[in-house]
């Protein structure tokens, strides 16, 4: 009654915010009691397949020089910097590149020491798209096959590339793409699965495949329309294959921020990644999971999904830590996930 009467600073006049705050406090108290009584936790995530995104067993990322086309750095705690590292070829993507991208993001998915990721390109260009010799070799390697068998083989190859790039979206850690120079063709399939996109003012974008006599098949046609609200613009750039600059990408929502140079962009990306890494990993990963789920489902389905998810997550020790640190104006410390 005192809360509904407005005595709490969290009351918004209707009592809604106060009720939410009271629920959190109740869970905090119950969880504290459970800890003191040493009540064992239940394997909720393992029993609920809809939450398998959060139930993967952690395996430590090996690190080191284990990639030929990527460079991996750990600039600050819990932040991983992934670089496309083939500057002599403008970071053009080969079959090895696609496979290493999938392996890298699969490992980071399970790396408890990684909570956010920055993706950049080494050298003057972010990524020039698919390597032309790689594209030609795909045609050459299947040329001698009978039509139906060639179809199956091509479907297998392109499908594997799609899965490799989708590994970025499936990675439970938020990914920030920091784009400079050219971002062309298959590179659009590389940035569209990312969660956040920054770009320098001199960046150039292009859904190039239609100029090569192809329909883009590695993600832009499917993801651009989900990212950008302007369907007319999406169809224009996909059907013409024309270049567009950072300003146009920003105005249409493909990138959220633009910068005068690479260094300032990387600094901002690092700042954002660090902020994310300092949040509760349980909350961050649940947020990414539910954003993706809600994108592909109805509003009601999304609400039911987050209801199921938060029924467990609100009991997390991270809620206690977040509430206490916020009240005491101190930096929270969260256990690895």
XYZ file of C-alpha atoms in Angstrom:
337
model
C 0.000 0.000 0.000
C 2.823 2.401 0.761
C 4.366 1.692 -2.648
C 1.111 2.260 -4.496
C 0.599 5.395 -2.440
C 3.664 6.904 -4.085
C 6.125 6.597 -1.196
C 8.599 4.741 -3.412
C 10.750 6.731 -5.876
C 10.174 3.930 -8.386
C 6.420 4.467 -8.535
C 5.156 6.009 -11.781
C 1.715 6.945 -10.543
C 0.064 3.734 -11.731
C 2.079 1.391 -9.564
C 3.400 -0.580 -12.561
C 7.076 0.323 -12.113
C 6.750 -0.193 -8.381
C 5.348 -3.689 -8.883
C 8.205 -4.616 -11.201
C 10.730 -3.284 -8.705
C 9.051 -5.187 -5.865
C 9.153 -8.391 -7.917
C 12.883 -7.939 -8.432
C 13.429 -7.329 -4.720
C 11.409 -10.445 -3.869
C 13.522 -12.544 -6.247
C 16.687 -11.017 -4.808
C 15.619 -11.913 -1.269
C 14.499 -15.420 -2.233
C 17.712 -16.068 -4.118
C 19.759 -14.842 -1.168
C 17.850 -17.173 1.142
C 18.381 -20.070 -1.273
C 22.109 -19.413 -1.272
C 22.327 -19.330 2.501
C 20.387 -22.590 2.715
C 22.547 -24.074 -0.069
C 19.499 -25.009 -2.140
C 20.774 -26.554 -5.418
C 19.925 -24.861 -8.680
C 17.976 -26.720 -11.332
C 19.212 -27.298 -14.862
C 16.550 -25.035 -16.352
C 18.273 -24.216 -19.623
C 19.201 -27.804 -20.358
C 15.565 -28.844 -19.862
C 14.177 -26.103 -22.101
C 15.231 -26.495 -25.746
C 13.939 -23.009 -26.592
C 16.757 -21.645 -24.416
C 19.514 -23.823 -25.899
C 21.128 -20.592 -27.156
C 22.229 -20.015 -23.556
C 22.908 -23.577 -22.483
C 26.033 -24.407 -24.491
C 28.911 -25.703 -22.413
C 31.802 -23.232 -22.243
C 35.086 -24.292 -23.818
C 38.109 -22.054 -23.603
C 39.137 -20.379 -26.866
C 42.650 -21.469 -27.778
C 43.731 -18.049 -29.136
C 47.104 -17.604 -30.805
C 47.927 -17.764 -34.508
C 45.505 -20.489 -35.498
C 44.021 -18.761 -38.570
C 45.455 -17.974 -41.989
C 42.928 -15.317 -43.050
C 41.985 -13.833 -39.664
C 43.854 -12.092 -36.858
C 42.476 -12.258 -33.314
C 43.269 -9.802 -30.529
C 42.066 -9.328 -26.941
C 42.541 -5.552 -26.504
C 40.684 -5.298 -23.178
C 39.110 -7.752 -20.787
C 36.142 -9.631 -22.268
C 36.410 -7.866 -25.671
C 37.689 -9.734 -28.740
C 38.837 -7.994 -31.924
C 38.512 -10.124 -35.085
C 40.303 -8.792 -38.182
C 39.951 -9.959 -41.763
C 43.656 -10.397 -42.426
C 44.286 -10.730 -46.163
C 45.134 -7.091 -47.024
C 47.153 -7.901 -50.139
C 43.895 -9.124 -51.730
C 41.743 -6.412 -50.088
C 40.492 -9.051 -47.647
C 38.607 -10.831 -50.438
C 36.856 -13.922 -49.148
C 38.008 -17.423 -50.108
C 36.554 -20.787 -49.115
C 39.180 -20.894 -46.387
C 38.049 -17.449 -45.195
C 34.437 -18.557 -44.901
C 35.418 -21.703 -43.009
C 37.678 -19.793 -40.619
C 34.970 -17.206 -39.950
C 32.613 -20.016 -38.966
C 35.225 -21.667 -36.763
C 36.221 -18.388 -35.126
C 32.701 -17.297 -34.211
C 31.791 -20.801 -33.090
C 34.745 -20.740 -30.686
C 33.935 -17.227 -29.480
C 30.332 -18.336 -28.957
C 31.634 -20.702 -26.258
C 34.475 -18.537 -24.937
C 33.668 -17.387 -21.384
C 36.414 -14.749 -21.659
C 34.628 -13.094 -24.589
C 31.512 -10.985 -24.012
C 31.551 -8.729 -27.079
C 33.270 -8.765 -30.485
C 34.545 -6.153 -32.930
C 34.912 -7.142 -36.603
C 37.212 -5.081 -38.866
C 39.341 -5.443 -41.991
C 43.130 -5.100 -42.043
C 44.576 -2.603 -44.531
C 42.823 0.082 -46.584
C 39.694 -1.987 -47.332
C 37.179 -3.742 -45.113
C 36.362 -6.464 -47.658
C 36.248 -6.599 -51.450
C 33.737 -9.463 -51.502
C 34.364 -12.975 -52.718
C 37.725 -13.761 -54.259
C 37.207 -14.011 -58.054
C 39.458 -17.092 -58.521
C 37.433 -18.772 -55.768
C 34.215 -17.971 -57.619
C 35.656 -19.293 -60.891
C 36.959 -22.465 -59.254
C 33.475 -23.288 -57.989
C 32.222 -23.255 -61.580
C 35.239 -25.166 -62.895
C 35.071 -27.883 -60.248
C 31.424 -28.623 -61.036
C 31.500 -28.111 -64.826
C 31.934 -31.786 -65.686
C 29.036 -32.970 -63.574
C 25.665 -33.955 -64.969
C 23.079 -31.153 -64.549
C 21.197 -32.509 -61.557
C 24.394 -33.555 -59.803
C 25.955 -30.176 -60.489
C 22.888 -28.580 -58.925
C 23.302 -30.671 -55.773
C 27.014 -29.859 -55.563
C 26.492 -26.114 -56.036
C 23.703 -26.184 -53.466
C 26.061 -27.848 -51.017
C 28.851 -25.288 -51.602
C 26.662 -22.178 -51.403
C 24.763 -23.618 -48.443
C 28.011 -24.082 -46.550
C 28.952 -20.421 -47.187
C 25.526 -19.313 -45.948
C 25.992 -21.320 -42.754
C 29.520 -19.952 -42.302
C 28.294 -16.341 -42.401
C 25.237 -17.096 -40.278
C 27.635 -18.245 -37.550
C 28.103 -14.514 -36.805
C 24.397 -14.137 -36.073
C 24.294 -17.417 -34.158
C 27.189 -16.358 -31.949
C 25.616 -15.410 -28.618
C 28.085 -12.536 -28.139
C 27.122 -9.172 -29.731
C 29.210 -8.353 -32.824
C 30.092 -4.805 -33.895
C 31.181 -4.416 -37.536
C 33.510 -1.435 -38.056
C 33.622 -0.776 -41.806
C 36.073 1.323 -43.820
C 36.875 1.473 -47.531
C 35.022 -0.972 -49.752
C 32.307 -3.310 -48.493
C 31.211 -5.113 -51.633
C 29.249 -8.203 -52.650
C 29.765 -11.058 -50.192
C 31.049 -8.499 -47.674
C 27.435 -7.336 -47.376
C 26.648 -10.898 -46.328
C 29.363 -10.507 -43.715
C 28.111 -7.284 -42.091
C 24.358 -7.884 -42.190
C 24.452 -10.723 -39.584
C 26.307 -8.369 -37.207
C 24.395 -6.714 -34.376
C 25.808 -3.187 -34.727
C 27.429 -1.490 -37.735
C 29.708 1.566 -37.717
C 31.392 3.030 -40.808
C 33.911 5.676 -41.813
C 32.783 8.507 -44.078
C 34.799 7.091 -46.984
C 33.223 3.622 -46.880
C 31.466 2.357 -50.013
C 28.787 -0.327 -50.023
C 27.415 -2.420 -52.878
C 25.245 -5.512 -53.356
C 27.384 -6.382 -56.362
C 26.197 -9.827 -57.387
C 23.539 -8.642 -59.845
C 26.262 -6.891 -61.872
C 27.955 -10.294 -62.173
C 24.752 -11.868 -63.490
C 23.792 -13.417 -60.163
C 21.268 -12.902 -57.391
C 23.006 -12.401 -54.065
C 22.724 -15.687 -52.175
C 24.698 -15.227 -48.936
C 22.312 -13.074 -46.915
C 21.835 -9.450 -48.089
C 18.532 -10.125 -49.872
C 17.169 -11.772 -46.737
C 18.666 -9.548 -44.015
C 18.733 -6.058 -45.536
C 14.964 -5.831 -45.564
C 14.917 -6.844 -41.882
C 17.502 -4.196 -40.978
C 16.256 -1.333 -43.148
C 12.656 -0.140 -43.023
C 12.742 1.376 -46.520
C 11.751 -1.466 -48.861
C 11.969 0.756 -51.929
C 15.590 1.607 -51.146
C 16.520 -2.033 -50.438
C 15.088 -3.129 -53.785
C 16.792 -0.264 -55.586
C 20.304 -1.086 -54.352
C 19.806 -4.837 -54.773
C 18.296 -4.626 -58.274
C 20.760 -2.052 -59.657
C 23.944 -3.147 -57.902
C 24.964 0.515 -57.584
C 27.406 1.840 -55.007
C 26.140 3.851 -52.041
C 28.128 5.755 -49.439
C 28.112 5.892 -45.655
C 25.765 8.855 -45.524
C 23.150 6.964 -47.535
C 23.723 3.834 -45.436
C 23.239 5.905 -42.270
C 20.091 7.661 -43.516
C 18.525 4.292 -44.320
C 19.566 2.611 -41.084
C 22.199 0.160 -42.322
C 24.819 1.773 -40.078
C 24.088 3.499 -36.792
C 27.104 5.826 -36.606
C 29.642 7.337 -39.021
C 33.166 8.609 -38.371
C 35.733 10.776 -40.128
C 38.503 8.179 -39.955
C 39.319 4.599 -39.030
C 40.952 5.362 -35.681
C 37.988 7.309 -34.316
C 35.617 4.581 -35.516
C 37.671 1.832 -33.873
C 37.866 3.836 -30.658
C 34.076 4.234 -30.602
C 33.557 0.547 -31.407
C 35.918 -0.356 -28.563
C 34.006 1.914 -26.193
C 30.661 0.334 -27.139
C 32.096 -3.185 -26.914
C 33.531 -2.425 -23.474
C 30.195 -1.076 -22.214
C 28.473 -4.260 -23.417
C 31.201 -6.425 -21.874
C 30.630 -4.723 -18.504
C 26.924 -5.601 -18.518
C 25.577 -8.880 -17.199
C 26.529 -11.575 -19.751
C 23.286 -13.379 -18.907
C 21.233 -10.278 -19.736
C 23.258 -9.347 -22.831
C 23.076 -12.777 -24.410
C 19.388 -13.156 -23.574
C 18.734 -9.756 -25.161
C 20.488 -10.737 -28.408
C 18.664 -14.057 -28.495
C 15.274 -12.409 -28.046
C 15.948 -9.621 -30.557
C 16.716 -12.218 -33.228
C 13.758 -14.391 -32.240
C 11.361 -11.434 -32.285
C 12.623 -10.307 -35.695
C 11.462 -13.605 -37.207
C 8.224 -14.061 -35.230
C 5.062 -12.192 -34.334
C 4.966 -9.708 -31.459
C 2.925 -12.146 -29.363
C 5.353 -14.994 -30.041
C 8.208 -12.706 -29.023
C 6.460 -11.729 -25.797
C 5.857 -15.363 -24.895
C 9.481 -16.196 -25.679
C 10.890 -13.478 -23.407
C 8.357 -14.478 -20.728
C 9.718 -18.024 -20.732
C 13.280 -16.743 -20.823
C 12.992 -14.161 -18.051
C 11.056 -16.490 -15.775
C 14.433 -18.144 -15.309
C 16.828 -15.255 -15.848
C 15.227 -12.953 -13.263
C 16.461 -15.473 -10.695
C 20.045 -14.947 -11.845
C 22.683 -13.775 -9.381
C 23.419 -11.042 -11.934
C 20.152 -9.331 -10.997
C 21.297 -9.058 -7.383
C 24.711 -7.774 -8.431
C 23.222 -5.242 -10.847
C 20.671 -3.886 -8.343
C 23.235 -3.639 -5.557
C 25.944 -1.999 -7.678
C 23.443 0.442 -9.163
C 22.251 1.447 -5.690
C 25.810 1.798 -4.391
C 27.135 3.472 -7.567
C 29.878 0.856 -7.975
C 31.011 -1.211 -10.969
C 29.311 -4.635 -10.996
C 31.327 -7.843 -11.205
C 29.738 -10.790 -12.969
C 30.824 -14.413 -13.053
C 31.830 -15.879 -16.394
C 29.130 -17.484 -18.469
